[in-house]
Short mmCIF file of C-alpha atoms in Angstrom, two decimals:
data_model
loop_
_atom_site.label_atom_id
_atom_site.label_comp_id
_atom_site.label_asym_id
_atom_site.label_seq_id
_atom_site.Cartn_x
_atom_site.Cartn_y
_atom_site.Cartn_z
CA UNK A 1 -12.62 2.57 -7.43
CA UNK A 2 -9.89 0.53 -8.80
CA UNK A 3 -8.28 1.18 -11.92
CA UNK A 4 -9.02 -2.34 -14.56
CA UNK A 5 -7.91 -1.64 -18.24
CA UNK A 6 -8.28 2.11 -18.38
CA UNK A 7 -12.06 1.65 -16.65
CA UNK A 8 -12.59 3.04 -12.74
CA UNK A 9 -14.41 -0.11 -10.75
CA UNK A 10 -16.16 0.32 -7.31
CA UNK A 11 -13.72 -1.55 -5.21
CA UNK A 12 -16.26 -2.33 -2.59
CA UNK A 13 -13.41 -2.35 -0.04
CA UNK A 14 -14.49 -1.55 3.93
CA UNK A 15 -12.31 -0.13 6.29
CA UNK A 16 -11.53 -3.97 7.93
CA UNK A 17 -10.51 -5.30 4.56
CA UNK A 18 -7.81 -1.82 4.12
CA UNK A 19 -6.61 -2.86 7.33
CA UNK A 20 -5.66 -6.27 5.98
CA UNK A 21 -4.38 -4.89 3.05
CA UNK A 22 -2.32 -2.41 4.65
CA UNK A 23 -1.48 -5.42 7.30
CA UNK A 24 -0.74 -7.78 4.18
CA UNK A 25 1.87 -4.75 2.27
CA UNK A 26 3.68 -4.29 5.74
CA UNK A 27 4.52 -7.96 6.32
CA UNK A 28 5.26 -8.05 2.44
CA UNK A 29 7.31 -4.86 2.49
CA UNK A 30 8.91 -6.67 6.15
CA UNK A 31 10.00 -10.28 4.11
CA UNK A 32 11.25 -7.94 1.12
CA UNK A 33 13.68 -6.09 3.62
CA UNK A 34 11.99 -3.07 3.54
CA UNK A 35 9.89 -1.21 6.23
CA UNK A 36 7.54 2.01 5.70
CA UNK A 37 7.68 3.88 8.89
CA UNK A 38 4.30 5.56 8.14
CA UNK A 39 2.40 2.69 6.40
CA UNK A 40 -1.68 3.45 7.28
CA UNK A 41 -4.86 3.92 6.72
CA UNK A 42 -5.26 7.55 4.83
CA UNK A 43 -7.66 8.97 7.93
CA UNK A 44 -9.53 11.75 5.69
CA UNK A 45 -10.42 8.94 2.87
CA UNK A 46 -11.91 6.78 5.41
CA UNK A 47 -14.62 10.04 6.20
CA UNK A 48 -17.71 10.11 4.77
CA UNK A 49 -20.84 8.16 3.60
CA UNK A 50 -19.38 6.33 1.32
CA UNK A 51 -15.72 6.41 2.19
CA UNK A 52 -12.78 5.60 -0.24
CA UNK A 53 -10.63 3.80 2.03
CA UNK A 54 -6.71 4.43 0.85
CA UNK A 55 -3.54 3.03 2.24
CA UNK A 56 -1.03 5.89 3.26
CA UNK A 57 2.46 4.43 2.09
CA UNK A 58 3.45 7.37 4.56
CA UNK A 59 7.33 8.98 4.14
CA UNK A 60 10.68 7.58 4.29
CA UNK A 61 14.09 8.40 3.69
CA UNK A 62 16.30 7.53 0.92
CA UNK A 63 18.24 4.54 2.35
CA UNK A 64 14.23 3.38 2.48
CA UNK A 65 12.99 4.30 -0.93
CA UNK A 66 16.44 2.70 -2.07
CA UNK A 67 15.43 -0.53 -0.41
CA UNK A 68 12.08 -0.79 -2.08
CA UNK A 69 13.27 0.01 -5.02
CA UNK A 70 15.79 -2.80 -4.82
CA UNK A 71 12.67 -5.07 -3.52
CA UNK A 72 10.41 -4.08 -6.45
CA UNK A 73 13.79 -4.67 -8.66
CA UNK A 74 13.68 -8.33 -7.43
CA UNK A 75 10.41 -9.00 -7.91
CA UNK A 76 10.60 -8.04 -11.64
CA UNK A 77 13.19 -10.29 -12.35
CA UNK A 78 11.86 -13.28 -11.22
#
C-alpha cells in the first residue's frame, strides 16, 4: 500500500515492476553521484500470497549517506 494524503492505497506493484523501480533508484542514485551498495529487493516482503514487494535501500557508510544527502540537497533546490 502506498501512502496518498494520510490514506494507505493497494499499490498493485509485482515483483517485475520493484525490480524496475529498484533498477530506476540505482541509475538515479548512479547520475546523482551516489551508489547504495545494498540496493534490493527486501526478500521476506516478496513471500507470501499476496506479497508486499519493498525495495531494501540496504547499508552504507557515512561518506555514502553524506553523498545522498548532498544529492537529495540538490534536488530541493532546484
Amino acid at each position: 500500500m502506498a501512502a496518498t494524503g494520510g490514506k494507505r492505497q493497494p499499490t498493485g506493484e509485482s515483483l517485475g515492476d520493484a525490480e524496475r523501480v529498484r533498477a530506476e533508484l540505482g541509475d538515479a542514485l548512479r547520475a546523482a553521484g551516489v551508489k547504495l551498495p545494498s540496493l534490493s529487493l527486501d526478500a521476506a516482503s516478496c513471500a507470501g500470497t499476496a506479497p508486499r514487494v519493498l525495495i531494501d535501500l540496504g547499508r552504507c557508510n557515512t561518506a555514502t549517506a553524506r553523498a545522498l544527502a548532498a544529492a537529495l540537497r540538490r534536488e530541493t533546490v532546484r
